[in-house]
XYZ file of C-alpha atoms in Angstrom:
353
model
C 120.078 105.549 -93.964
C 120.986 109.228 -94.105
C 121.320 111.103 -90.852
C 118.604 113.568 -91.944
C 116.114 110.696 -92.317
C 116.987 109.411 -88.852
C 116.403 112.859 -87.333
C 113.008 113.210 -89.017
C 111.903 109.781 -87.769
C 112.973 110.620 -84.221
C 111.094 113.940 -84.325
C 107.890 112.348 -85.650
C 107.949 109.639 -82.976
C 108.609 112.239 -80.268
C 105.708 114.389 -81.429
C 103.397 111.378 -81.309
C 104.251 110.875 -77.651
C 103.648 114.561 -76.875
C 100.262 114.449 -78.608
C 98.904 111.416 -76.718
C 97.668 113.314 -73.616
C 95.577 115.654 -75.762
C 93.534 112.758 -77.132
C 93.022 110.826 -73.860
C 89.527 110.766 -72.313
C 85.998 111.223 -73.678
C 84.788 114.362 -75.384
C 83.055 116.068 -72.447
C 81.443 118.737 -74.584
C 79.786 116.158 -76.851
C 78.498 114.248 -73.839
C 77.204 117.455 -72.273
C 75.407 118.464 -75.470
C 73.576 115.141 -75.607
C 72.621 115.401 -71.938
C 71.373 118.938 -72.481
C 69.236 117.995 -75.478
C 67.594 115.256 -73.397
C 67.256 117.630 -70.435
C 65.505 120.356 -72.465
C 63.052 117.806 -73.862
C 62.417 116.168 -70.475
C 61.552 119.430 -68.731
C 59.949 120.983 -71.829
C 62.076 124.112 -71.513
C 60.609 127.138 -73.257
C 63.944 128.266 -74.719
C 64.370 125.242 -76.980
C 63.599 127.468 -80.005
C 65.535 130.513 -78.772
C 69.195 129.998 -79.834
C 70.759 132.836 -77.751
C 69.085 131.739 -74.509
C 69.624 128.086 -75.395
C 73.378 128.693 -75.533
C 73.354 130.645 -72.258
C 71.419 127.872 -70.537
C 73.835 125.281 -71.886
C 76.736 127.134 -70.245
C 74.909 127.133 -66.903
C 73.936 123.514 -67.403
C 77.595 122.575 -67.867
C 78.522 124.371 -64.646
C 75.857 122.312 -62.874
C 77.271 119.106 -64.345
C 80.739 119.886 -62.998
C 79.254 120.831 -59.617
C 77.295 117.566 -59.523
C 80.501 115.621 -60.184
C 82.282 117.416 -57.335
C 79.433 116.935 -54.853
C 79.062 113.229 -55.636
C 82.793 112.889 -55.063
C 82.240 113.615 -51.362
C 79.876 110.686 -50.793
C 81.123 108.571 -47.880
C 78.491 105.811 -48.041
C 75.442 104.620 -49.937
C 73.272 106.680 -47.574
C 75.111 109.931 -48.338
C 73.424 112.624 -50.421
C 73.695 112.235 -54.167
C 73.214 114.852 -56.850
C 72.066 114.965 -60.461
C 69.992 116.892 -62.957
C 66.894 118.694 -61.665
C 64.556 121.307 -63.101
C 66.917 123.911 -61.602
C 70.127 122.655 -63.251
C 70.022 125.247 -66.048
C 69.984 128.174 -63.602
C 72.921 130.148 -62.300
C 73.248 130.217 -58.508
C 71.902 133.793 -58.444
C 68.884 132.798 -60.537
C 68.226 129.830 -58.277
C 68.246 132.126 -55.247
C 65.950 134.693 -56.842
C 63.443 132.171 -58.222
C 63.141 129.700 -55.357
C 64.667 131.192 -52.198
C 64.324 134.252 -49.957
C 67.624 136.181 -49.937
C 66.546 138.467 -47.067
C 65.111 135.768 -44.784
C 67.974 135.992 -42.295
C 67.478 139.756 -41.856
C 63.767 139.161 -41.276
C 64.661 136.524 -38.697
C 66.979 138.852 -36.769
C 64.088 140.992 -35.546
C 62.590 138.053 -33.652
C 65.625 137.548 -31.423
C 64.484 140.305 -29.065
C 60.868 139.102 -28.902
C 59.399 137.538 -25.763
C 58.475 134.359 -27.645
C 62.058 133.746 -28.788
C 64.369 131.441 -26.818
C 67.891 130.268 -27.492
C 68.500 126.746 -26.205
C 71.993 125.706 -25.161
C 73.633 122.421 -24.270
C 72.935 121.161 -20.766
C 75.336 118.303 -20.146
C 73.684 117.383 -16.824
C 70.343 116.487 -18.426
C 71.513 115.548 -21.909
C 71.965 111.800 -21.394
C 68.527 111.567 -19.748
C 66.885 113.418 -22.654
C 68.631 111.285 -25.253
C 67.552 108.108 -23.452
C 63.911 109.232 -23.466
C 63.906 110.167 -27.162
C 62.678 107.337 -29.444
C 65.289 106.163 -31.981
C 62.970 107.093 -34.844
C 59.927 109.324 -35.327
C 58.218 109.755 -38.692
C 54.961 111.646 -38.368
C 54.029 110.675 -41.932
C 53.467 107.131 -40.673
C 50.893 108.462 -38.216
C 48.838 110.155 -40.941
C 49.307 113.716 -39.695
C 51.449 115.173 -42.503
C 49.803 116.625 -45.607
C 50.884 115.933 -49.206
C 53.841 117.619 -50.866
C 52.923 120.874 -52.607
C 54.765 123.067 -55.077
C 55.282 126.784 -54.567
C 56.509 127.076 -58.197
C 57.728 130.655 -58.759
C 55.824 132.030 -55.749
C 58.241 132.677 -52.865
C 55.781 131.574 -50.181
C 57.748 128.759 -48.549
C 57.124 130.563 -45.239
C 53.353 130.087 -45.708
C 53.565 126.480 -46.938
C 55.678 125.386 -43.962
C 53.558 127.227 -41.386
C 50.263 125.901 -42.722
C 51.818 122.431 -42.883
C 52.508 122.624 -39.145
C 48.962 123.870 -38.450
C 47.538 120.941 -40.428
C 49.664 118.477 -38.455
C 48.680 119.995 -35.098
C 44.993 119.886 -36.040
C 45.290 116.258 -37.166
C 47.059 115.234 -33.953
C 44.404 116.944 -31.856
C 41.280 115.984 -33.797
C 42.251 112.804 -35.638
C 41.616 114.250 -39.113
C 44.195 115.572 -41.564
C 42.538 118.609 -43.074
C 44.047 120.889 -45.752
C 44.137 124.563 -44.773
C 44.650 127.598 -46.990
C 48.166 128.693 -47.901
C 46.717 131.302 -50.262
C 44.995 133.034 -47.346
C 48.405 133.639 -45.806
C 49.851 134.899 -49.115
C 46.996 137.378 -49.639
C 46.150 138.447 -46.094
C 49.379 138.568 -44.065
C 50.019 142.301 -43.375
C 53.040 143.849 -45.056
C 52.368 142.763 -48.639
C 54.896 139.937 -48.412
C 52.978 137.400 -50.464
C 55.005 135.642 -53.129
C 57.867 138.072 -52.505
C 58.650 136.427 -49.189
C 57.778 136.510 -45.516
C 58.823 134.542 -42.447
C 57.318 131.906 -40.191
C 57.611 133.710 -36.858
C 55.944 136.900 -38.133
C 53.100 134.870 -39.619
C 52.479 132.926 -36.412
C 52.663 136.115 -34.345
C 50.072 137.801 -36.580
C 47.748 134.791 -36.522
C 47.907 134.682 -32.715
C 47.560 138.388 -31.909
C 44.901 139.098 -34.549
C 43.007 135.887 -33.753
C 42.747 135.300 -37.514
C 41.280 131.911 -38.364
C 43.031 129.703 -40.917
C 40.243 128.576 -43.222
C 40.080 125.433 -45.365
C 41.905 125.125 -48.669
C 38.571 124.354 -50.364
C 37.193 127.759 -49.354
C 40.325 129.716 -50.267
C 42.179 127.707 -52.969
C 45.812 128.055 -53.920
C 46.645 130.287 -56.918
C 50.348 130.941 -56.212
C 50.033 134.639 -56.997
C 49.513 137.801 -54.994
C 45.897 138.930 -54.788
C 43.540 140.937 -52.598
C 42.600 139.331 -49.297
C 39.198 137.642 -49.453
C 39.030 136.799 -45.764
C 36.275 139.279 -44.825
C 33.982 137.780 -47.454
C 34.708 134.211 -46.424
C 35.285 134.161 -42.650
C 31.671 134.886 -41.684
C 30.401 131.760 -43.417
C 33.499 129.534 -43.135
C 34.884 127.932 -39.991
C 38.593 127.703 -39.419
C 41.335 126.916 -36.949
C 43.186 129.405 -34.775
C 46.742 129.557 -33.427
C 46.566 129.573 -29.624
C 50.307 129.564 -28.918
C 53.616 129.253 -30.742
C 57.372 129.192 -30.233
C 60.183 130.615 -32.291
C 63.400 129.158 -30.881
C 67.015 128.444 -31.721
C 68.291 124.912 -31.107
C 71.585 125.471 -32.939
C 73.523 124.448 -29.821
C 70.991 121.950 -28.513
C 69.792 119.629 -31.265
C 68.999 116.972 -28.690
C 66.240 119.286 -27.431
C 65.001 119.709 -30.990
C 64.733 115.917 -31.260
C 62.774 115.842 -28.008
C 60.423 118.527 -29.335
C 59.844 116.572 -32.558
C 59.143 113.399 -30.612
C 56.837 114.884 -27.979
C 55.108 117.723 -29.792
C 55.153 116.865 -33.502
C 56.272 118.474 -36.787
C 57.843 121.930 -36.714
C 58.671 124.647 -39.238
C 62.293 125.620 -39.818
C 64.261 128.302 -41.615
C 67.192 126.804 -43.555
C 69.951 127.520 -46.049
C 68.938 125.696 -49.256
C 71.520 127.123 -51.655
C 73.232 123.737 -52.054
C 69.988 121.899 -52.857
C 69.832 122.988 -56.504
C 70.847 119.557 -57.834
C 69.852 117.364 -54.862
C 68.281 113.991 -55.709
C 68.266 112.061 -52.442
C 70.270 110.665 -49.539
C 71.467 112.388 -46.373
C 73.146 115.788 -46.718
C 76.350 115.756 -44.673
C 78.680 118.310 -46.248
C 78.914 121.752 -47.824
C 75.717 123.281 -46.457
C 76.487 126.416 -44.441
C 74.634 126.580 -41.128
C 75.146 130.230 -40.207
C 72.107 132.329 -39.319
C 73.053 134.920 -41.940
C 72.712 132.277 -44.703
C 69.060 131.390 -44.039
C 67.019 131.676 -47.246
C 64.193 129.120 -47.228
C 61.504 127.594 -44.996
C 60.595 123.920 -44.630
C 58.830 121.528 -42.284
C 60.664 118.905 -40.205
C 58.362 115.890 -39.893
C 60.631 113.442 -38.084
C 64.092 112.012 -37.596
C 65.947 108.702 -37.618
C 68.735 108.115 -35.092
C 68.942 104.431 -35.975
C 70.056 105.046 -39.576
C 73.663 104.694 -40.697
C 73.693 108.488 -40.904
C 71.282 109.888 -38.271
C 69.115 112.497 -39.978
C 66.102 114.788 -39.973
C 63.195 114.103 -42.340
C 62.448 117.370 -44.131
C 59.313 118.207 -46.114
C 59.936 120.751 -48.868
C 57.576 122.779 -51.088
C 59.156 122.274 -54.534
C 56.823 119.505 -55.696
C 57.172 115.728 -55.730
C 59.771 115.790 -58.512
C 62.305 117.313 -56.131
C 64.562 115.104 -54.009
C 62.983 111.955 -52.607
C 59.381 112.507 -53.754
C 59.509 116.033 -52.355
C 61.485 115.200 -49.208
C 65.142 115.470 -48.253
C 67.291 114.322 -45.356
C 69.776 116.363 -43.335
C 72.400 114.983 -40.974
C 71.778 115.520 -37.254
C 74.277 117.095 -34.881
C 76.093 119.962 -36.605
C 73.287 122.394 -37.467
C 73.832 121.558 -41.124
C 72.046 123.924 -43.544
C 71.135 125.983 -40.451
C 68.384 123.454 -39.751
C 68.204 124.312 -36.028
C 68.700 128.100 -36.164
C 65.040 129.081 -36.174
C 62.450 126.472 -35.230
C 58.742 127.189 -34.822
C 56.103 125.018 -33.195
C 52.444 125.849 -32.784
C 49.266 125.002 -30.883
C 45.810 125.172 -32.473
C 42.288 125.338 -31.081
């Protein structure tokens, strides 16, 4: 065999070895395309016949897929949070914030820190063990029939109204034995300041309801439209009975979550401002990681309807307002003890007449 032939054979074999890594592994792009086609059909996305937007959404969809893979990689147990495709998976992070969250919620919350109704709770090691002993291992107010059904705010940024009215409904049910739906739309239309679907905050709403003695009327009398409209309260209040806020709190338990647990156990569901930026692809399980708890990151409002200290990962039970398709039939779970997602930064409770 000539030496030239030997050299050629050696080169060909060598090139084959160098080329192997390029061909290893599945074709991610092909897999992603198939997933996206199914995703667009499942959620009936309006851009299915708009090629430019379709391509843009596919790029954002792929970023969500890679993010989902990373987040699921942090799972430490079967109870840990898990992530997958949601109706929000084709949005950029900025779009997700603008469509579902309240970017300026933390700045709104700052003004309450100087108010007389605001209190910052801190750890008290002398009484802590006694409080923890007196707190039941699990409280789920849903089991007691005092938590209303999951609702969807859709593109209306009124999470602040949904969570506040949810608390009022729970307080009324605990006091009177009947779970009665009250009007979220009344808050959207009538709260001073023209916040509406553009955003408001829980503490300001409760303060207005208390000082103005405005009655919260039934949902049946003032139904939900999820859009800003003129306030109809003057036309309705004379002939419609309602419930009033007689007292409320707007506190920080960021350094005293044991006191927050005691409040949930003894008083009932509360409203909370949170950071929901990492919830875009949440499907279920207990959130334990990568959810900033700083006050400046608050951007959403929810209702805490219980907790479970007996679970493998002790957690809060959180009622959201993104419909039953989100998370665990509209609910999610957040680990207790490290102010994850800012869950304890701004907590509001209420009393009704």
